Short mmCIF file of C-alpha atoms and ligand atoms in Angstrom, two decimals:
data_model
loop_
_atom_site.label_atom_id
_atom_site.label_comp_id
_atom_site.label_asym_id
_atom_site.label_seq_id
_atom_site.Cartn_x
_atom_site.Cartn_y
_atom_site.Cartn_z
CA MET A 1468 0.00 -0.01 -0.01
CA ARG A 1469 1.14 3.49 -0.88
CA HIS A 1470 1.28 6.17 1.81
CA THR A 1471 0.90 9.10 -0.58
CA SER A 1472 -2.04 9.69 -2.89
CA GLY A 1473 -1.95 12.13 -5.77
CA LEU A 1474 -4.25 14.34 -3.71
CA ASP A 1475 -1.35 15.38 -1.49
CA LEU A 1476 0.13 16.96 -4.58
CA VAL A 1477 -2.77 19.03 -5.82
CA LEU A 1478 -2.34 22.80 -5.35
CA THR A 1479 -4.96 24.25 -3.03
CA ARG A 1480 -7.39 26.90 -4.39
CA ASP A 1481 -5.57 29.58 -2.39
CA GLU A 1482 -2.22 28.49 -3.79
CA THR A 1483 -3.53 28.54 -7.33
CA ALA A 1484 -5.07 31.99 -6.82
CA ALA A 1485 -1.77 33.34 -5.45
CA ALA A 1486 0.00 31.93 -8.54
CA PHE A 1487 -2.08 34.05 -10.95
CA SER A 1488 -4.35 30.98 -11.48
CA ALA A 1489 -1.66 29.32 -13.61
CA ALA A 1490 -2.00 25.51 -13.62
CA VAL A 1491 1.77 25.41 -13.33
CA PRO A 1492 2.94 28.06 -10.84
CA PRO A 1493 5.30 30.73 -12.17
CA ILE A 1494 9.01 30.90 -11.34
CA PHE A 1495 9.65 34.04 -9.33
CA GLN A 1496 13.13 34.62 -10.68
CA THR A 1497 13.96 37.66 -8.54
CA SER A 1498 16.52 38.38 -5.84
CA THR A 1499 14.78 41.29 -4.16
CA PHE A 1500 11.15 42.40 -3.57
CA LEU A 1501 9.96 45.98 -3.74
CA PHE A 1502 7.90 47.98 -1.23
CA GLN A 1503 5.35 50.68 -1.94
CA THR A 1504 6.05 52.71 1.19
CA TYR A 1505 8.52 53.25 4.02
CA GLU A 1506 5.96 51.74 6.39
CA ALA A 1507 5.56 48.55 4.33
CA LEU A 1508 9.36 47.99 4.40
CA GLU A 1509 9.48 48.71 8.11
CA ASP A 1510 6.68 46.17 8.76
CA CYS A 1511 8.55 43.51 6.81
CA TYR A 1512 11.73 44.10 8.85
CA SER A 1513 9.89 44.08 12.19
CA GLY A 1514 7.91 40.95 11.30
CA ALA A 1515 4.56 42.74 11.42
CA SER A 1516 3.97 41.64 7.80
CA SER A 1517 5.03 38.39 6.17
CA ALA A 1518 5.90 40.04 2.84
CA ASP A 1519 8.92 38.68 0.99
CA LEU A 1520 12.09 40.76 1.37
CA TYR A 1521 14.90 38.92 -0.40
CA SER A 1522 15.16 35.43 -1.96
CA ARG A 1523 17.83 34.21 0.45
CA THR A 1524 15.15 34.14 3.16
CA GLY A 1525 11.92 33.63 1.13
CA ASN A 1526 10.56 33.27 -2.39
CA PRO A 1527 6.97 32.48 -3.52
CA THR A 1528 7.97 29.54 -5.79
CA VAL A 1529 10.14 28.03 -3.08
CA ARG A 1530 7.35 28.53 -0.51
CA LEU A 1531 4.86 26.65 -2.71
CA LEU A 1532 7.26 23.76 -2.76
CA GLU A 1533 7.80 23.96 1.02
CA ASP A 1534 4.08 23.87 1.72
CA LYS A 1535 3.65 20.89 -0.59
CA LEU A 1536 6.54 19.03 1.07
CA ALA A 1537 5.10 19.65 4.53
CA ARG A 1538 1.82 18.12 3.37
CA LEU A 1539 3.48 15.19 1.72
CA GLU A 1540 5.33 14.19 4.89
CA GLY A 1541 2.45 15.12 7.21
CA GLY A 1542 4.68 17.64 9.02
CA GLY A 1543 3.80 21.15 10.20
CA LYS A 1544 6.34 23.13 8.19
CA ALA A 1545 9.16 22.66 5.69
CA ILE A 1546 12.26 24.51 4.55
CA ALA A 1547 13.87 23.89 1.17
CA PHE A 1548 17.66 24.02 0.80
CA SER A 1549 20.22 24.07 -2.00
CA SER A 1550 21.17 20.41 -1.39
CA GLY A 1551 20.42 17.44 0.85
CA MET A 1552 23.65 18.11 2.70
CA ALA A 1553 22.68 21.77 3.18
CA ALA A 1554 19.42 20.48 4.76
CA ILE A 1555 21.27 18.14 7.11
CA SER A 1556 24.03 20.60 8.11
CA SER A 1557 21.57 23.50 8.51
CA ALA A 1558 19.24 21.38 10.67
CA VAL A 1559 22.12 20.23 12.88
CA LEU A 1560 23.78 23.68 13.20
CA GLY A 1561 20.40 25.37 13.67
CA LEU A 1562 19.49 23.14 16.60
CA LEU A 1563 22.76 22.11 18.32
CA LYS A 1564 25.53 23.88 20.25
CA ALA A 1565 29.01 23.09 21.58
CA GLY A 1566 28.91 20.26 24.11
CA ASP A 1567 25.93 18.55 22.49
CA ARG A 1568 26.20 14.96 21.34
CA ILE A 1569 24.66 13.24 18.27
CA VAL A 1570 23.87 9.55 18.16
CA SER A 1571 23.88 8.29 14.57
CA ILE A 1572 22.98 4.95 13.00
CA ARG A 1573 25.97 3.07 11.57
CA ASN A 1574 26.15 3.09 7.74
CA ALA A 1575 24.88 6.66 7.56
CA TYR A 1576 25.06 8.51 4.22
CA SER A 1577 28.76 9.05 3.53
CA ASP A 1578 28.81 12.89 3.57
CA ALA A 1579 26.58 13.04 6.63
CA TYR A 1580 29.11 10.75 8.31
CA ARG A 1581 31.94 13.05 7.21
CA LEU A 1582 30.03 16.06 8.54
CA PHE A 1583 29.82 14.35 11.92
CA GLU A 1584 33.45 13.20 11.85
CA VAL A 1585 35.29 16.10 10.19
CA LEU A 1586 33.40 19.37 10.65
CA LEU A 1587 31.23 19.12 13.78
CA PRO A 1588 34.04 18.25 16.22
CA ARG A 1589 35.51 21.69 15.39
CA PHE A 1590 32.34 23.20 16.90
CA GLY A 1591 32.46 20.98 19.96
CA ILE A 1592 29.79 18.48 18.73
CA GLU A 1593 30.66 14.81 18.99
CA THR A 1594 28.93 11.80 17.39
CA ASP A 1595 28.51 8.17 18.52
CA TYR A 1596 27.40 5.38 16.15
CA VAL A 1597 25.03 2.61 17.00
CA ASP A 1598 23.19 -0.31 15.46
CA ALA A 1599 19.68 1.16 15.93
CA SER A 1600 18.06 -2.25 15.47
CA ASP A 1601 19.60 -3.14 18.86
CA LEU A 1602 17.18 -1.18 21.07
CA GLU A 1603 19.07 -1.88 24.26
CA ALA A 1604 22.35 -0.53 22.90
CA LEU A 1605 20.49 2.46 21.48
CA GLN A 1606 18.82 3.24 24.79
CA GLY A 1607 22.21 3.31 26.56
CA ARG A 1608 23.69 5.70 23.99
CA LEU A 1609 20.73 8.07 24.05
CA GLU A 1610 21.34 9.04 27.68
CA GLY A 1611 22.43 12.71 27.63
CA ALA A 1612 22.38 12.96 23.81
CA THR A 1613 20.75 15.89 21.96
CA LEU A 1614 19.97 14.51 18.53
CA LEU A 1615 19.43 11.02 17.01
CA PHE A 1616 20.26 10.80 13.31
CA LEU A 1617 18.46 8.00 11.46
CA GLU A 1618 17.99 6.45 8.03
CA ASN A 1619 15.53 3.63 7.36
CA PRO A 1620 16.82 1.88 5.35
CA SER A 1621 20.45 2.90 5.86
CA SER A 1622 22.90 3.79 3.11
CA PHE A 1623 24.58 1.18 0.93
CA VAL A 1624 23.64 -1.94 2.90
CA PHE A 1625 20.01 -0.96 3.62
CA GLU A 1626 19.75 -2.00 7.26
CA THR A 1627 16.30 -1.34 8.71
CA LEU A 1628 14.98 -0.48 12.15
CA ASP A 1629 11.70 -0.30 14.09
CA LEU A 1630 10.97 3.39 13.63
CA ARG A 1631 8.09 3.61 16.10
CA LYS A 1632 10.09 1.99 18.92
CA VAL A 1633 13.19 4.02 18.18
CA ALA A 1634 11.16 7.28 18.12
CA ALA A 1635 9.51 6.41 21.44
CA LEU A 1636 12.86 5.64 23.09
CA ALA A 1637 14.31 8.94 21.94
CA ARG A 1638 11.24 10.91 23.01
CA ALA A 1639 11.43 9.38 26.48
CA LYS A 1640 14.98 10.70 26.78
CA ASN A 1641 14.17 14.15 25.28
CA VAL A 1642 16.41 13.49 22.27
CA ILE A 1643 15.39 15.19 18.98
CA THR A 1644 14.94 12.62 16.17
CA LEU A 1645 16.00 13.48 12.61
CA ILE A 1646 15.61 10.96 9.81
CA ASP A 1647 16.94 11.07 6.30
CA ASN A 1648 13.93 9.68 4.38
CA SER A 1649 15.45 9.99 0.87
CA PHE A 1650 15.55 6.22 0.24
CA ALA A 1651 11.88 5.59 1.08
CA SER A 1652 10.39 8.97 0.05
CA PRO A 1653 7.00 9.86 1.51
CA VAL A 1654 5.45 7.38 -0.93
CA LEU A 1655 6.87 4.39 1.01
CA GLN A 1656 7.35 5.81 4.55
CA ARG A 1657 5.98 8.73 6.56
CA PRO A 1658 8.26 8.96 9.62
CA ILE A 1659 6.42 11.83 11.35
CA GLU A 1660 3.41 9.55 11.72
CA ALA A 1661 5.71 7.09 13.49
CA GLY A 1662 6.73 9.74 16.05
CA ILE A 1663 9.83 11.17 14.41
CA ASP A 1664 10.45 14.92 14.93
CA LEU A 1665 12.19 15.95 11.73
CA VAL A 1666 12.52 14.54 8.23
CA VAL A 1667 15.23 15.51 5.76
CA HIS A 1668 15.46 14.65 2.08
CA SER A 1669 17.97 14.90 -0.65
CA ALA A 1670 15.44 16.25 -3.21
CA SER A 1671 18.16 15.55 -5.78
CA LYS A 1672 16.88 11.94 -5.76
CA TYR A 1673 13.23 10.77 -5.94
CA LEU A 1674 11.54 14.10 -5.17
CA SER A 1675 12.88 15.91 -8.25
CA GLY A 1676 13.33 12.58 -10.05
CA HIS A 1677 15.06 13.62 -13.29
CA SER A 1678 18.77 13.97 -12.38
CA ASP A 1679 18.68 17.73 -13.14
CA VAL A 1680 18.46 19.23 -9.65
CA VAL A 1681 20.53 19.28 -6.47
CA ALA A 1682 18.29 20.24 -3.58
CA GLY A 1683 17.16 19.28 -0.09
CA CYS A 1684 14.56 19.96 2.55
CA VAL A 1685 13.76 19.65 6.26
CA ILE A 1686 10.19 18.98 7.40
CA GLY A 1687 8.73 18.75 10.88
CA HIS A 1688 7.16 20.41 13.89
CA PRO A 1689 7.19 24.25 13.86
CA THR A 1690 9.10 24.29 17.19
CA TYR A 1691 12.16 22.94 15.39
CA ILE A 1692 11.56 24.34 11.91
CA ASP A 1693 11.19 27.90 13.27
CA ARG A 1694 14.52 27.62 15.11
CA ILE A 1695 16.26 26.42 11.91
CA ARG A 1696 14.58 29.17 9.88
CA ALA A 1697 15.61 31.88 12.32
CA THR A 1698 19.31 30.97 12.32
CA ALA A 1699 20.63 28.55 9.71
CA VAL A 1700 18.44 29.83 6.83
CA PRO A 1701 19.57 33.47 6.82
CA LEU A 1702 23.05 32.95 8.32
CA LEU A 1703 24.33 29.87 6.50
CA GLY A 1704 22.36 30.96 3.41
CA ALA A 1705 22.02 27.65 1.57
CA LYS A 1706 18.79 28.64 -0.12
CA LEU A 1707 17.09 26.84 -3.02
CA SER A 1708 16.68 28.65 -6.32
CA ALA A 1709 13.17 29.31 -7.66
CA MET A 1710 14.09 27.54 -10.88
CA GLU A 1711 15.03 24.35 -9.03
CA ALA A 1712 11.95 24.63 -6.78
CA SER A 1713 9.88 24.66 -9.94
CA LEU A 1714 11.64 21.56 -11.32
CA ILE A 1715 10.94 19.72 -8.04
CA LEU A 1716 7.28 20.80 -8.14
CA ARG A 1717 7.15 19.29 -11.61
CA GLY A 1718 8.91 16.08 -10.49
CA LEU A 1719 6.54 15.64 -7.56
CA ARG A 1720 3.61 15.26 -9.94
CA THR A 1721 4.85 11.80 -10.88
CA LEU A 1722 6.56 10.90 -7.59
CA ALA A 1723 4.18 8.10 -6.59
CA LEU A 1724 4.16 6.56 -10.08
CA ARG A 1725 7.92 6.67 -10.33
CA VAL A 1726 8.65 5.27 -6.91
CA ASP A 1727 6.22 2.40 -7.54
CA ALA A 1728 7.90 1.64 -10.89
CA HIS A 1729 11.46 1.75 -9.47
CA THR A 1730 10.36 -0.48 -6.58
CA GLN A 1731 8.63 -3.06 -8.79
CA THR A 1732 11.57 -3.21 -11.19
CA ALA A 1733 14.11 -3.70 -8.39
CA ASP A 1734 11.87 -6.36 -6.75
CA TRP A 1735 11.54 -8.25 -10.05
CA ILE A 1736 15.32 -8.14 -10.76
CA VAL A 1737 16.31 -9.21 -7.25
CA GLU A 1738 13.86 -12.08 -7.29
CA ARG A 1739 15.56 -13.42 -10.45
CA LEU A 1740 19.10 -12.95 -9.17
CA LYS A 1741 18.58 -14.44 -5.69
CA ASP A 1742 19.85 -17.94 -6.54
CA ASP A 1743 22.76 -16.88 -8.74
CA PRO A 1744 25.83 -18.64 -7.33
CA ARG A 1745 28.08 -15.67 -8.11
CA ILE A 1746 26.17 -13.46 -5.62
CA ALA A 1747 27.08 -13.93 -1.95
CA ARG A 1748 24.52 -11.60 -0.49
CA ILE A 1749 21.64 -9.33 -1.51
CA HIS A 1750 21.18 -6.22 0.62
CA ARG A 1751 17.63 -4.96 0.26
CA PRO A 1752 14.93 -4.21 2.82
CA GLY A 1753 12.49 -7.08 2.98
CA HIS A 1754 14.85 -9.55 1.27
CA ALA A 1755 16.35 -11.50 4.20
CA GLU A 1756 13.73 -10.47 6.76
CA PRO A 1757 10.26 -8.92 6.50
CA LEU A 1758 9.92 -5.19 5.70
CA PRO A 1759 9.67 -3.09 8.84
CA GLU A 1760 6.12 -1.97 9.67
CA THR A 1761 6.61 1.65 8.61
CA LEU A 1762 8.05 0.84 5.19
CA SER A 1763 5.55 -0.20 2.50
CA GLY A 1764 8.19 -1.05 -0.15
CA ALA A 1765 11.95 -1.36 -0.59
CA GLY A 1766 12.43 1.31 -3.29
CA GLY A 1767 14.62 1.17 -6.36
CA LEU A 1768 18.03 0.47 -4.77
CA PHE A 1769 19.75 -2.74 -3.83
CA THR A 1770 23.32 -3.82 -3.19
CA LEU A 1771 24.87 -7.08 -4.38
CA THR A 1772 27.93 -8.50 -2.61
CA PHE A 1773 29.68 -10.81 -5.10
CA GLN A 1774 31.49 -14.03 -4.27
CA GLU A 1775 35.28 -13.94 -4.45
CA GLY A 1776 36.49 -15.03 -7.88
CA GLY A 1777 34.70 -12.47 -10.06
CA ASP A 1778 36.22 -9.31 -11.44
CA ILE A 1779 34.10 -6.35 -10.31
CA ARG A 1780 35.97 -3.95 -12.50
CA ALA A 1781 35.20 -6.12 -15.61
CA PHE A 1782 31.60 -6.46 -14.42
CA CYS A 1783 31.10 -2.71 -14.21
CA ASN A 1784 32.82 -2.09 -17.52
CA ALA A 1785 30.66 -4.74 -19.25
CA LEU A 1786 27.36 -3.14 -18.21
CA ARG A 1787 25.60 -1.34 -21.06
CA ILE A 1788 22.39 0.09 -19.52
CA PHE A 1789 23.44 0.53 -15.89
CA ARG A 1790 25.86 3.46 -15.92
CA LEU A 1791 28.64 4.17 -13.40
CA GLY A 1792 27.83 7.16 -11.24
CA VAL A 1793 26.80 8.52 -7.91
CA SER A 1794 23.29 9.59 -7.03
CA TRP A 1795 20.05 7.81 -8.01
CA GLY A 1796 16.35 8.56 -8.22
CA GLY A 1797 16.27 9.71 -11.87
CA PHE A 1798 15.32 7.89 -15.07
CA GLU A 1799 18.63 6.12 -15.60
CA SER A 1800 19.90 2.97 -13.92
CA LEU A 1801 23.17 3.36 -12.04
CA VAL A 1802 25.84 1.31 -10.29
CA LEU A 1803 28.34 2.41 -7.62
CA PRO A 1804 31.13 0.04 -6.45
CA ALA A 1805 31.89 0.12 -2.69
CA ALA A 1806 35.59 -0.30 -3.42
CA ILE A 1807 35.57 3.20 -4.90
CA ALA A 1808 32.80 4.93 -2.89
CA ASN A 1809 33.94 3.86 0.60
CA ARG A 1810 37.72 3.81 0.12
CA GLN A 1811 38.42 7.09 2.00
CA ASP A 1812 36.48 6.30 5.11
CA SER A 1813 37.75 4.89 8.38
CA GLY A 1814 35.74 3.96 11.45
CA PRO A 1815 32.14 2.77 11.22
CA ASN A 1816 31.79 3.61 7.53
CA ALA A 1817 35.04 1.98 6.48
CA LEU A 1818 35.14 -0.85 3.93
CA ASN A 1819 34.49 -4.15 5.65
CA ALA A 1820 32.88 -2.50 8.70
CA PHE A 1821 29.22 -3.58 9.11
CA GLN A 1822 29.04 -5.65 5.90
CA ILE A 1823 30.30 -2.97 3.46
CA SER A 1824 32.52 -5.35 1.53
CA LYS A 1825 34.93 -4.39 -1.28
CA ASN A 1826 32.95 -6.92 -3.30
CA SER A 1827 29.76 -4.90 -3.01
CA VAL A 1828 28.13 -2.90 -5.78
CA ARG A 1829 25.07 -0.67 -5.27
CA PHE A 1830 22.41 -0.74 -7.99
CA PHE A 1831 19.65 1.73 -8.79
CA ALA A 1832 16.90 0.30 -11.02
CA GLY A 1833 15.81 3.03 -13.44
CA LEU A 1834 12.89 3.19 -15.81
CA GLU A 1835 14.45 1.56 -18.91
CA GLY A 1836 12.47 -1.68 -18.40
CA ALA A 1837 13.01 -4.59 -16.02
CA SER A 1838 13.90 -7.37 -18.44
CA ALA A 1839 16.52 -5.32 -20.31
CA LEU A 1840 18.09 -4.37 -16.96
CA LEU A 1841 18.20 -7.96 -15.75
CA GLU A 1842 19.81 -9.06 -19.03
CA ASP A 1843 22.38 -6.26 -18.66
CA ILE A 1844 23.37 -7.57 -15.22
CA THR A 1845 23.50 -11.28 -16.20
CA THR A 1846 25.51 -10.53 -19.38
CA ALA A 1847 28.00 -8.50 -17.36
CA LEU A 1848 28.20 -11.24 -14.72
CA ASP A 1849 29.00 -13.77 -17.46
CA ALA A 1850 31.68 -11.46 -18.84
CA ALA A 1851 33.26 -10.82 -15.43
CA TRP A 1852 33.35 -14.46 -14.39
CA HIS A 1853 34.53 -15.58 -17.81
CA GLN A 1854 37.41 -13.09 -17.77
CA GLU A 1855 38.42 -14.34 -14.34
CA ALA A 1856 38.46 -17.90 -15.64
CA VAL A 1857 40.54 -16.79 -18.62
CA LYS A 1858 43.01 -15.03 -16.29
CA GLU A 1859 43.27 -18.11 -14.06
CA ASN A 1860 43.97 -20.29 -17.06
CA ALA A 1861 46.68 -17.88 -18.29
CA LEU A 1862 48.31 -18.14 -14.83
CA GLY A 1863 48.14 -21.90 -15.12
CA GLY A 1864 45.55 -21.97 -12.28
C1 LIG B 1002 22.33 12.07 -2.00
C2 LIG B 1002 21.96 11.85 -0.59
C3 LIG B 1002 22.19 12.85 0.34
C4 LIG B 1002 22.83 14.16 0.03
O1 LIG B 1002 22.05 14.93 -0.77
P1 LIG B 1002 22.61 16.05 -1.79
O2 LIG B 1002 21.39 16.58 -2.42
O3 LIG B 1002 23.50 15.34 -2.75
O4 LIG B 1002 23.38 17.03 -0.97
C5 LIG B 1002 21.76 12.61 1.64
N1 LIG B 1002 21.21 11.45 2.02
C6 LIG B 1002 21.00 10.46 1.12
C7 LIG B 1002 20.39 9.17 1.60
C8 LIG B 1002 21.40 10.62 -0.19
O5 LIG B 1002 21.23 9.62 -1.04
#
């Protein structure tokens, strides 16, 4: 069952009226806004009016998107940012101070992990990592923490957790919960309904959906959103452009259809690869154990860990439809080998920590068609294993 209906995406009558009744709202491509009188400008500065002043702090196209995102996630308010990382860093810096401690899931998104490890310690904010499916371990770590950073599923190896139980534990200890919901999207998971305080997205992925935007957002209760808006929005200044807001509004119109198609394609491919002897492990929510209660589908991503004996470089080079590249969530199918993506990290995100093996490759199932994608993978597997056999023979093995 889908969590989001197309109705969440329809513009309200008021929104349409404010957008000159255009079916597709206009792009307010302006830096500054003009005032008729001294008093009108003064009211804007004092907060007596909510008129727009300057596009770093507010823009009508961006606000339409923010209102729509808040409705989609069932949160009170939303803020759009220039990237998913801007959303994560602005939320953290807008809410935390020196001496605060973050608890993060292991296998967090790589640049979120680097934010916690490289930048935040300079501001006196430390981070602990935990397997959040182990509720007892989590409870111990939460004592005295300020913020719990979650993903469900987690990056690269797609570990899952019981979101309702985790949210309740954090709430009991007065710890703010922030989840990166990019992998599920509001179509497959609505964390605020499970008791989570704040949701962030990389809108560069499913929300925009066409690989032509880098953007992010934070959604949640006004208590937190107002604090982020008052500090991180004007002072860090990572605002979204009106043009990109418009592209995301366009992408959202097909969000539910696209996420369903990516999910069904990935399910279909994984089902046909599951007994292939060259694959040691399939990492996908719902594959080895049931989907967690809050997640109604696994989405378009999965990771394959190959058996020793294949040549992953030859495999990747033999693919014709799946292209090598970071990101996901657009039309095109992509692969990302762990041996390249995780090579710089040490600690909990290092290669070989928590199942991230050098033999793992992450796949994103695009919209090119399931059977062509499966054939692409099996042809490349044949090529990679054949080459390895040829090499062994040449070595006299
Ligand atoms: C891509 C991604 C991000 C970062 O988003 P950007 O828009 O690239 O800054 C954060 N979390 C997840 C899960 C992502 O896939």
